[in-house]
Structure formats: structure tokens, C-alpha cells
Tab-separated table of C-alpha atoms in Angstrom:
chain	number	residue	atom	x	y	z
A	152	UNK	CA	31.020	23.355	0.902
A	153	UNK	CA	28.786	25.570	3.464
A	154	UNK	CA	30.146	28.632	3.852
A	155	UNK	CA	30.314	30.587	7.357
A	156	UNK	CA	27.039	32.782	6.412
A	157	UNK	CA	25.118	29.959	5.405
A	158	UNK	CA	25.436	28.034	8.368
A	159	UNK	CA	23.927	31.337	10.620
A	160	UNK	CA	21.495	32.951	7.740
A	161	UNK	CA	18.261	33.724	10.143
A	162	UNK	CA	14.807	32.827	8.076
A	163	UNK	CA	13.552	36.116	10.082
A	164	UNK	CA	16.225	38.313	8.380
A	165	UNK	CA	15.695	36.729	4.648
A	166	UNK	CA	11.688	37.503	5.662
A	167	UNK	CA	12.902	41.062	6.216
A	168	UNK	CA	15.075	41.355	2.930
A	169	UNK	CA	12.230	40.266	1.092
A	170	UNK	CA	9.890	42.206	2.098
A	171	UNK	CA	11.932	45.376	2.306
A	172	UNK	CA	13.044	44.428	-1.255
A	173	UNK	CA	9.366	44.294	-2.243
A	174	UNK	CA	8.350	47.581	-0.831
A	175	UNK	CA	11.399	49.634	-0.608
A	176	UNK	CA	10.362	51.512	1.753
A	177	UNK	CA	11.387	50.970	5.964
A	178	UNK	CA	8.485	52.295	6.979
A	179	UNK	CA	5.926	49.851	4.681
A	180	UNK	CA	7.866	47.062	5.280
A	181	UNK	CA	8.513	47.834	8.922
A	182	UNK	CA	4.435	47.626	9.404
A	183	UNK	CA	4.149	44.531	7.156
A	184	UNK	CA	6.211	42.638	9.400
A	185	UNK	CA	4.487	43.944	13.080
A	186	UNK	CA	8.237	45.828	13.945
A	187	UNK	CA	9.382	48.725	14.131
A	188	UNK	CA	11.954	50.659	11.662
A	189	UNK	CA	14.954	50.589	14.330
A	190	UNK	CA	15.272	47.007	14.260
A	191	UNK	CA	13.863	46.162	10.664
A	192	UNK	CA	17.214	48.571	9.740
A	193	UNK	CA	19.488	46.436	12.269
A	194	UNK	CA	17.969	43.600	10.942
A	195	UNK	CA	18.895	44.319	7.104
A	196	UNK	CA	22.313	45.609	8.522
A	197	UNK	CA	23.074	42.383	10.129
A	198	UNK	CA	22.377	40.488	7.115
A	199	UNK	CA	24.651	42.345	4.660
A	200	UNK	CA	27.435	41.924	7.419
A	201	UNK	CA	26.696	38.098	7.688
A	202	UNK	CA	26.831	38.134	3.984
A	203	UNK	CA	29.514	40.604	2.991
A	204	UNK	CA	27.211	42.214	0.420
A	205	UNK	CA	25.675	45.171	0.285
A	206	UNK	CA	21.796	44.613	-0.271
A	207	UNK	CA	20.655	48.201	-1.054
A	208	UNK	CA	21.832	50.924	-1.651
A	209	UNK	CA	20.407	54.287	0.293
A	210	UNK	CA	20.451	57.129	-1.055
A	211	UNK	CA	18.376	60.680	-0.756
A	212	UNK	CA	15.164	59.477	-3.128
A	213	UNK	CA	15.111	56.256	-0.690
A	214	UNK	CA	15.929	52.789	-0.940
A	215	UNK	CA	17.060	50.325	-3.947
A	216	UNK	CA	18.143	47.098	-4.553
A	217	UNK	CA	21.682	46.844	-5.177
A	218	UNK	CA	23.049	44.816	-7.875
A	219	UNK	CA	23.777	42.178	-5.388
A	220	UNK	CA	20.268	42.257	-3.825
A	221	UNK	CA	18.224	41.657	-7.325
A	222	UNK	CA	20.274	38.899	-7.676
A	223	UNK	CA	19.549	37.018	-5.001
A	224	UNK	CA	15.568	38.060	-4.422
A	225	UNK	CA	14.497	35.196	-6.144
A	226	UNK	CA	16.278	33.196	-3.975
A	227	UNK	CA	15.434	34.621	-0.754
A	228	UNK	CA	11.861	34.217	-1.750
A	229	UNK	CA	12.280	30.231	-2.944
A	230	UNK	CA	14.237	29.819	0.470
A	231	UNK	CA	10.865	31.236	2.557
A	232	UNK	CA	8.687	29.121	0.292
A	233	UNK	CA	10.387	26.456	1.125
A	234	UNK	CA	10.690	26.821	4.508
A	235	UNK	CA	6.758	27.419	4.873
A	236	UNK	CA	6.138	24.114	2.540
A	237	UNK	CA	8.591	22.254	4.976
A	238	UNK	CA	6.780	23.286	8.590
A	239	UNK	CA	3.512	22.413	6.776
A	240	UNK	CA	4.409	19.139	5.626
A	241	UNK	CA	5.796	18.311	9.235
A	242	UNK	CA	2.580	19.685	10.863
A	243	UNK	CA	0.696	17.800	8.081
A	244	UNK	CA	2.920	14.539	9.297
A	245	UNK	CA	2.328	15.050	12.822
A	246	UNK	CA	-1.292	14.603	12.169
A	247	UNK	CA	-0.949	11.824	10.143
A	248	UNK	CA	-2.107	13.792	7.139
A	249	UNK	CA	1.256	13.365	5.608
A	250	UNK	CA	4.174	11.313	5.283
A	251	UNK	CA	4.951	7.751	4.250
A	252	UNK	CA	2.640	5.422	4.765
A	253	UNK	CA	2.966	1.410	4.200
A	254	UNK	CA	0.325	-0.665	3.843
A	255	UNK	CA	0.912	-5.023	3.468
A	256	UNK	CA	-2.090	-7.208	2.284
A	257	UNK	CA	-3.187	-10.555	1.631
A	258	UNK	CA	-4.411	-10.944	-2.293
A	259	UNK	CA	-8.326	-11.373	-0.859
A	260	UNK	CA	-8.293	-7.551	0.306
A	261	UNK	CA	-8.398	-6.908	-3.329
A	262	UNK	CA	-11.838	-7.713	-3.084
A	263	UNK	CA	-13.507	-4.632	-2.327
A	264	UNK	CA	-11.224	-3.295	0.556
A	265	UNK	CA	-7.994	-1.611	-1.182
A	266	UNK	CA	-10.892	-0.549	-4.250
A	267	UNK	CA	-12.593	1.664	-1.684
A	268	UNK	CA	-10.113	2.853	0.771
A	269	UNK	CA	-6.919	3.854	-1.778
A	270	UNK	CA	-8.850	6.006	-3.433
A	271	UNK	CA	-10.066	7.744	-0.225
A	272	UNK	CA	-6.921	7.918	1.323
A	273	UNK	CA	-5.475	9.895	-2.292
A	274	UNK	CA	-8.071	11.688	-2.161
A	275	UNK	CA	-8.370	12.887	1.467
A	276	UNK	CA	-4.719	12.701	2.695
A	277	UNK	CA	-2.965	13.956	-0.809
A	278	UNK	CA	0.079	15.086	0.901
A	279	UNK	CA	0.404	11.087	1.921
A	280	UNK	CA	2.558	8.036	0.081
A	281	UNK	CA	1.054	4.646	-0.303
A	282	UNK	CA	3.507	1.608	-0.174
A	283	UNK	CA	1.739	-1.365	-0.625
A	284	UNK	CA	3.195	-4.422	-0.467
A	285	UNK	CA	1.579	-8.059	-1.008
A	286	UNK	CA	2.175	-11.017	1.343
A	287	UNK	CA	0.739	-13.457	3.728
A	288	UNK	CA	-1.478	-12.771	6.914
A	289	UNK	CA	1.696	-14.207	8.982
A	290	UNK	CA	3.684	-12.171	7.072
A	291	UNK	CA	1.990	-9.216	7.071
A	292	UNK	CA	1.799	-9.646	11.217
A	293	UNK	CA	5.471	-10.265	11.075
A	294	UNK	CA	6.351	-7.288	9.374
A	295	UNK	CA	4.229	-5.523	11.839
A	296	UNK	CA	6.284	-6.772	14.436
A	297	UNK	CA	10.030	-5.718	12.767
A	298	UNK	CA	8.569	-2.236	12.044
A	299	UNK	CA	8.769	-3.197	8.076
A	300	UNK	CA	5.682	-1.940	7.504
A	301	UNK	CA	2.567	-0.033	9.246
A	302	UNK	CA	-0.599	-1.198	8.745
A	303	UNK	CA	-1.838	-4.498	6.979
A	304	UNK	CA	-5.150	-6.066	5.401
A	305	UNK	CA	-5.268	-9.643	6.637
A	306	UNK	CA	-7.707	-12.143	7.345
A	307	UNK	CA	-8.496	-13.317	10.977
A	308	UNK	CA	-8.415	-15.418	13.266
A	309	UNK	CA	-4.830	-15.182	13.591
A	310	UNK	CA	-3.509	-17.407	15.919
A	311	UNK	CA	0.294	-15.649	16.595
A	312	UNK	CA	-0.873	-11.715	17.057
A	313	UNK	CA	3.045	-11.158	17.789
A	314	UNK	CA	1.771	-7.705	19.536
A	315	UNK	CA	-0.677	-6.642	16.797
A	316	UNK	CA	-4.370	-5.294	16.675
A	317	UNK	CA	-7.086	-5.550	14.944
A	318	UNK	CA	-10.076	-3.583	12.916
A	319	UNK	CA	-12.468	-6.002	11.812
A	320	UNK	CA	-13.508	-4.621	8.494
A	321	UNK	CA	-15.638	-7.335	7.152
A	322	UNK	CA	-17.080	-10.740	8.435
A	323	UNK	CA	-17.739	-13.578	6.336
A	324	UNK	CA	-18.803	-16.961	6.312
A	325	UNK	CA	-16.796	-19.802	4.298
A	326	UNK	CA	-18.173	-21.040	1.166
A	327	UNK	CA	-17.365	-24.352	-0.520
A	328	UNK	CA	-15.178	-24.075	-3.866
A	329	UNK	CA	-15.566	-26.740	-6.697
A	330	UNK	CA	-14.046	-27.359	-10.297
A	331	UNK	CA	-17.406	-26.767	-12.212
A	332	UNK	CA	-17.320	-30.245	-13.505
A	333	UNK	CA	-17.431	-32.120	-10.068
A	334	UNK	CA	-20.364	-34.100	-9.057
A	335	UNK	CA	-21.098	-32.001	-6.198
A	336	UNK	CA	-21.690	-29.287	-8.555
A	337	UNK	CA	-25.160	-29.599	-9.738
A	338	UNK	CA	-26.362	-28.969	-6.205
A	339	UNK	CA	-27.790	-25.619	-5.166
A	340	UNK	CA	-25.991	-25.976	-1.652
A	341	UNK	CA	-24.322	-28.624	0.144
A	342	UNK	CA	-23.592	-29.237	4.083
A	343	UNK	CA	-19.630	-29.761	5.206
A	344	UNK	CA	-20.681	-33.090	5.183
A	345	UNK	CA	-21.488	-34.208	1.765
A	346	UNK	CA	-17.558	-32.916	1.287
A	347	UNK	CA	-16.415	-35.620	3.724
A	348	UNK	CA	-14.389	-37.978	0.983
A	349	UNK	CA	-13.431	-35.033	-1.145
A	350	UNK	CA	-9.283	-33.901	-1.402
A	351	UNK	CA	-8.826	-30.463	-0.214
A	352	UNK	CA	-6.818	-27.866	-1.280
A	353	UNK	CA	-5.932	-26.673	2.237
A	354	UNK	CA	-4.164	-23.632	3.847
A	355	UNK	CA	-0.542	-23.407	4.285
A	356	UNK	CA	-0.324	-24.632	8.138
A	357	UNK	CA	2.753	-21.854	8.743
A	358	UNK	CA	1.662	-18.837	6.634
A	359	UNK	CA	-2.156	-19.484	6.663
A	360	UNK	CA	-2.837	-20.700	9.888
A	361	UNK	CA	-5.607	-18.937	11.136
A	362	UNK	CA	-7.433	-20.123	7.710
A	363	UNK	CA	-6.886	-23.308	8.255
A	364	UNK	CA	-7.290	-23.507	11.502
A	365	UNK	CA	-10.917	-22.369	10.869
A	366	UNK	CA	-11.321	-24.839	8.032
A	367	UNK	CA	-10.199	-27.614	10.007
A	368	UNK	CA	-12.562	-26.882	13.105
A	369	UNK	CA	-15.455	-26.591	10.713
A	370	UNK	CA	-14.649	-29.932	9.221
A	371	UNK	CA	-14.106	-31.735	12.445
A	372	UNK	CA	-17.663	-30.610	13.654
A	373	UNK	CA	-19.193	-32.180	10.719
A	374	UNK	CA	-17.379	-35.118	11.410
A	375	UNK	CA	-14.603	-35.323	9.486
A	376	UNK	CA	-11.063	-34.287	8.704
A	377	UNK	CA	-10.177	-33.120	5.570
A	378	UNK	CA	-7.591	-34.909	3.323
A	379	UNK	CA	-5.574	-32.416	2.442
A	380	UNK	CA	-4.366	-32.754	-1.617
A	381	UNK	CA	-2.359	-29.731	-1.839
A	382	UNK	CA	-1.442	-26.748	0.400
A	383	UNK	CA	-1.338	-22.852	-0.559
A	384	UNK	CA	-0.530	-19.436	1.268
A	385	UNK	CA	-3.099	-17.160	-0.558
A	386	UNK	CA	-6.509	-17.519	-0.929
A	387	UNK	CA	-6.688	-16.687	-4.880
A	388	UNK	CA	-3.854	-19.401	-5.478
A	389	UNK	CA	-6.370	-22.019	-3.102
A	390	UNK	CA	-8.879	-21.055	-6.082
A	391	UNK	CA	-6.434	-21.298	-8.859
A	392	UNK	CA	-5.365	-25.270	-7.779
A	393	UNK	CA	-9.502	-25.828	-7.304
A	394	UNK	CA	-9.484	-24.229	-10.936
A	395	UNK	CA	-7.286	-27.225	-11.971
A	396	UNK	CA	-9.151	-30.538	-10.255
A	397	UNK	CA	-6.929	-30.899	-8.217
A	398	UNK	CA	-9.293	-30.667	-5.059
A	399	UNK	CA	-11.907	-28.624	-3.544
A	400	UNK	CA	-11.846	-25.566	-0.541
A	401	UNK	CA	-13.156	-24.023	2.033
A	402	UNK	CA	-12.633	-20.280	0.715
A	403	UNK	CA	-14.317	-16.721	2.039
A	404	UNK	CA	-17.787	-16.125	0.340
A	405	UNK	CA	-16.299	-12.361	-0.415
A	406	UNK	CA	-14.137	-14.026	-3.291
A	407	UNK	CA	-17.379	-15.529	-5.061
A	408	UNK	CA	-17.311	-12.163	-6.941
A	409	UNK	CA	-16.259	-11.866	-9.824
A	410	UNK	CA	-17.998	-14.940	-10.619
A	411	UNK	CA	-15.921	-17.748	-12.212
A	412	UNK	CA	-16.007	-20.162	-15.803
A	413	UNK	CA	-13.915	-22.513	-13.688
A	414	UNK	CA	-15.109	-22.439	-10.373
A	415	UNK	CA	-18.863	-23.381	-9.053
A	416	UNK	CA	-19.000	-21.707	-5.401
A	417	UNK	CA	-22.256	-23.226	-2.786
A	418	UNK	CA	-23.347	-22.619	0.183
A	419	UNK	CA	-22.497	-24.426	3.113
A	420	UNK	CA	-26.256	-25.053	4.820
A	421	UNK	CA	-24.577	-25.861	8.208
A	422	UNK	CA	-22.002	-22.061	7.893
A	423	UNK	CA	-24.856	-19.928	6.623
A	424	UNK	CA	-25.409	-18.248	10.051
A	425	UNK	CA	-21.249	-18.897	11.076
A	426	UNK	CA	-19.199	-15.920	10.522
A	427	UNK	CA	-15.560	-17.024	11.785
A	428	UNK	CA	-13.373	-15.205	9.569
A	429	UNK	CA	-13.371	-11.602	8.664
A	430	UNK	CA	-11.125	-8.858	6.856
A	431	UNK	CA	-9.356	-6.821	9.055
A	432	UNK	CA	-6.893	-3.914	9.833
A	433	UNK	CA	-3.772	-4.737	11.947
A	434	UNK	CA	-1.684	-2.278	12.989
A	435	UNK	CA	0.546	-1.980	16.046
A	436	UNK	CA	-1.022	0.144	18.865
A	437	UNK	CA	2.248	1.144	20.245
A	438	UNK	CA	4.681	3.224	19.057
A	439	UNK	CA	1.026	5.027	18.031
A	440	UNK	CA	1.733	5.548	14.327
A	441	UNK	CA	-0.557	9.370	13.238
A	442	UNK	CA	-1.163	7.707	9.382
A	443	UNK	CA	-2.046	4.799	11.353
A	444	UNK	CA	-4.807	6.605	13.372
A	445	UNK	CA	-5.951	8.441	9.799
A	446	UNK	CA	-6.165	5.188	8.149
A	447	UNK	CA	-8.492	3.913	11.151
A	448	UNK	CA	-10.843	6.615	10.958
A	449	UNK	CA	-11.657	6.303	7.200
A	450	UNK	CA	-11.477	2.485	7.661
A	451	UNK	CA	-14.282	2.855	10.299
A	452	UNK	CA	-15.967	5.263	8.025
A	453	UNK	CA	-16.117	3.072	4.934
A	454	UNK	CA	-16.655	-0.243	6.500
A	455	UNK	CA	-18.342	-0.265	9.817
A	456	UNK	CA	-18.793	-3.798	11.830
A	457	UNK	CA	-20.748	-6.504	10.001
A	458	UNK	CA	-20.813	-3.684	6.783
């Protein structure tokens, strides 16, 4: 239970305790603190009488600690480093140099993105907590909206913003995914075309639907529409169905690295110079989040437009 002098202890009187304790002498301490001795002796009076304690006891040598005070220095001194630790940790917060920030991606920001910006953020913003949670561009947007979480990696286009923005991180072109066995294989490059009678492994039309959107626009210039053989959310599960023969995909050239025993990636002839999808930031612009802004800046740092 909080007793009566707890709840109207004054940091500015503990300050003056502890540093009268640690010079014991008015006149030192009164100069340490930019006072006088009048009120640096009112001051210590005060806090004895808020206490019930006596502090120190005065005789003619000076000033000692009572048995009461060297008890309780230790204390007095935790209590002002603690207080100094908690008004820098909310100025650090209120510049978005502290805090809790969290941070939803899609499994393709693994390559590259969350490699080079984690360990910028630790290292630049120690003071700051990283949450990161996996999921679905749509998801990741709808999080945004419910205030779930504050900042996401996602691929774009996406078609259902739901009152979020974007930092393009990264553009890319799509590239065309194969089991290494298929016929198609053996070629250096292919156009969309030459893909025409192929199954596809296509994006899920809820979760993924600014992928597939983009897939299915690309086919229909060539002339086609795909036949779709399965459906996925994430990109990396798209590659682990091609993986099994089940189909082929359109996929983002980014995830051609690491290269894969299973997988034979080409180049799409008529998408070399195309560059409809890209990695991005989303974040919400308003309430303005400070980690948010932070994150920006060393997002724009490390990966400038078209980087």
C-alpha cells in the first residue's frame, strides 16, 4: 500500500538529500544545486517532516547522516537514476528513437530487405523493440488499418490501400519459374508466350491480389490467360508447389537468389524492360507514428528508388 509520503515525495527534495548527503556540507551542496542555503535547509526540513525521519543529524562539527538517512541513500540515488533513465527514454520515444516498434512482412522481404535494415535499426535506434510479424501483403495492409501493427514490407501494386502509404524500396520485373525438368527449361529465356498452355501456380485472388493481378495483365497481353493449377498466398510457397511439378509462375526476379536444385528461373524477353511490382514500406501517414518516420529515413538511406 502507498503510504501518505510516498504519494507527495518531490524528485527536487530527494535531489537535495542526495546531494547534501554526499557533501555534508549546506554550503557545497547549496552551490551544487544553483540555490541558496535558506531554502536547500527548508528543503531538507520539509522532507524529514513528509517522512517522519530525521535525515541528519546537526551538530557543532557539522552535518551527518543519521542512521535513518544511510539507510535510505542508496535508494534516493536509484529513485533519481531512475527518474533520469525514464524522461530519457520518453524523449528518446518522442523522437522515435525509442519505444516499441512493429514491423509485418511478406516472406519475399527476406530477400535482402529485413538482412539490411534490422541490423541498422539495432544498431542505430538501440533503445528500440522490433516485433516482427509474418503475413500476407493484404494482411499486412489490414493490420495497418486496425492499428495491429506499424509499419509493413509488402509487395505492390496493391489494389485495396485501406488508407495506407507507400515507400517503394525496390522494383522488379517478374521472372518465369520452372521445375528444372520441364521442357521449357533448356531455354536461355522465354517470352510470356511460349508459357501459353502451361498450368500455373497462381496468386491467392484475396490475399495476393495485387500479384496476381499483375500476373494476369501480363498474361493477357501476350495473349493468353493463365490456367491456374493451384493457388498460394506467399511467394516462397508459389516456388515450393513449382518445386513439386505441379505448375509453373510468374514470381519476382529478387527471389532467383539463392539459386535453386529444384527450380530453373528465365527471363521473360517481353518483361525485361517492365518493372510492375516492387518492395515497399507501408505505413499509415496519419496518426504520424515517430519510429515510423525513423524507419523511413534509414529505409530511404539504404535503398533509394530503383536501388
Amino acid at each position: 500500500m502507498t503510504t501518505p509520503a510516498l504519494r507527495t515525495l518531490d524528485l527536487r527534495r530527494i535531489r537535495h538529500f542526495v546531494v547534501l548527503a554526499e557533501t555534508l556540507n549546506y554550503r557545497k551542496a547549496a552551490q551544487l544545486l544553483h540555490m541558496t542555503q535558506p531554502p536547500l535547509t527548508v528543503s531538507i526540513q520539509k522532507l524529514e517532516a513528509e517522512l517522519g525521519v530525521r535525515l541528519f543529524e546537526r551538530d557543532a562539527k557539522g552535518v551527518q547522516l543519521s542512521r535513518s538517512g544511510r539507510a535510505v541513500l542508496v535508494e534516493a540515488q536509484q529513485i533519481l537514476q531512475h527518474a533520469e533513465a525514464f524522461a530519457e527514454m520518453a524523449t528518446l520515444a518522442e523522437n522515435g528513437r525509442a519505444g516499441v516498434l512493429r514491423i509485418g512482412f511478406t516472406g519475399s522481404a527476406t530477400h535482402g530487405v529485413l538482412q539490411r535494415l534490422v541490423p541498422c535499426l539495432r544498431a542505430e535506434l538501440p533503445k528500440l523493440e522490433l516485433l516482427l510479424r509474418e503475413g500476407s501483403s493484404m494482411g499486412i495492409v489490414q493490420a495497418l488499418a486496425t492499428g495491429d501493427i506499424d509499419a509493413g514490407f509488402l509487395w505492390t501494386p496493391v489494389l485495396k490501400p485501406m488508407g495506407a502509404e507507400f515507400q517503394i524500396l525496390q522494383r522488379d520485373t517478374l521472372v518465369a519459374a520452372l521445375p528444372r525438368g520441364h521442357r521449357l527449361a533448356s531455354k536461355k529465356s522465354l517470352r510470356l508466350a511460349d508459357l501459353a498452355q502451361e498450368p500455373f501456380i497462381l496468386y491467392d485472388a484475396l490475399q495476393a491480389e495485387g500479384m496476381r493481378s499483375v500476373c494476369m495483365m501480363a498474361c493477357q497481353r501476350a495473349g493468353f490467360v493463365p490456367r491456374a493449377a493451384q493457388e498460394a498466398v506467399q511467394v516462397r510457397t508459389v516456388l515450393t508447389l513449382v518445386e513439386t511439378g505441379l505448375g509453373i509462375a510468374l514470381v519476382p526476379g529478387v527471389v532467383q537468389q539463392p539459386p535453386s536444385e529444384l527450380i530453373a528461373f528465365r527471363a521473360l524477353e517481353d518483361l525485361r524492360e517492365d518493372r510492375p511490382i516492387g518492395l515497399a514500406l507501408a505505413y499509415r501517414p496519419q496518426p504520424a507514428h515517430p519510429t515510423v518516420a525513423a524507419l523511413r529515413a534509414i529505409a530511404a538511406r539504404e535503398f533509394p528508388v530503383g536501388d
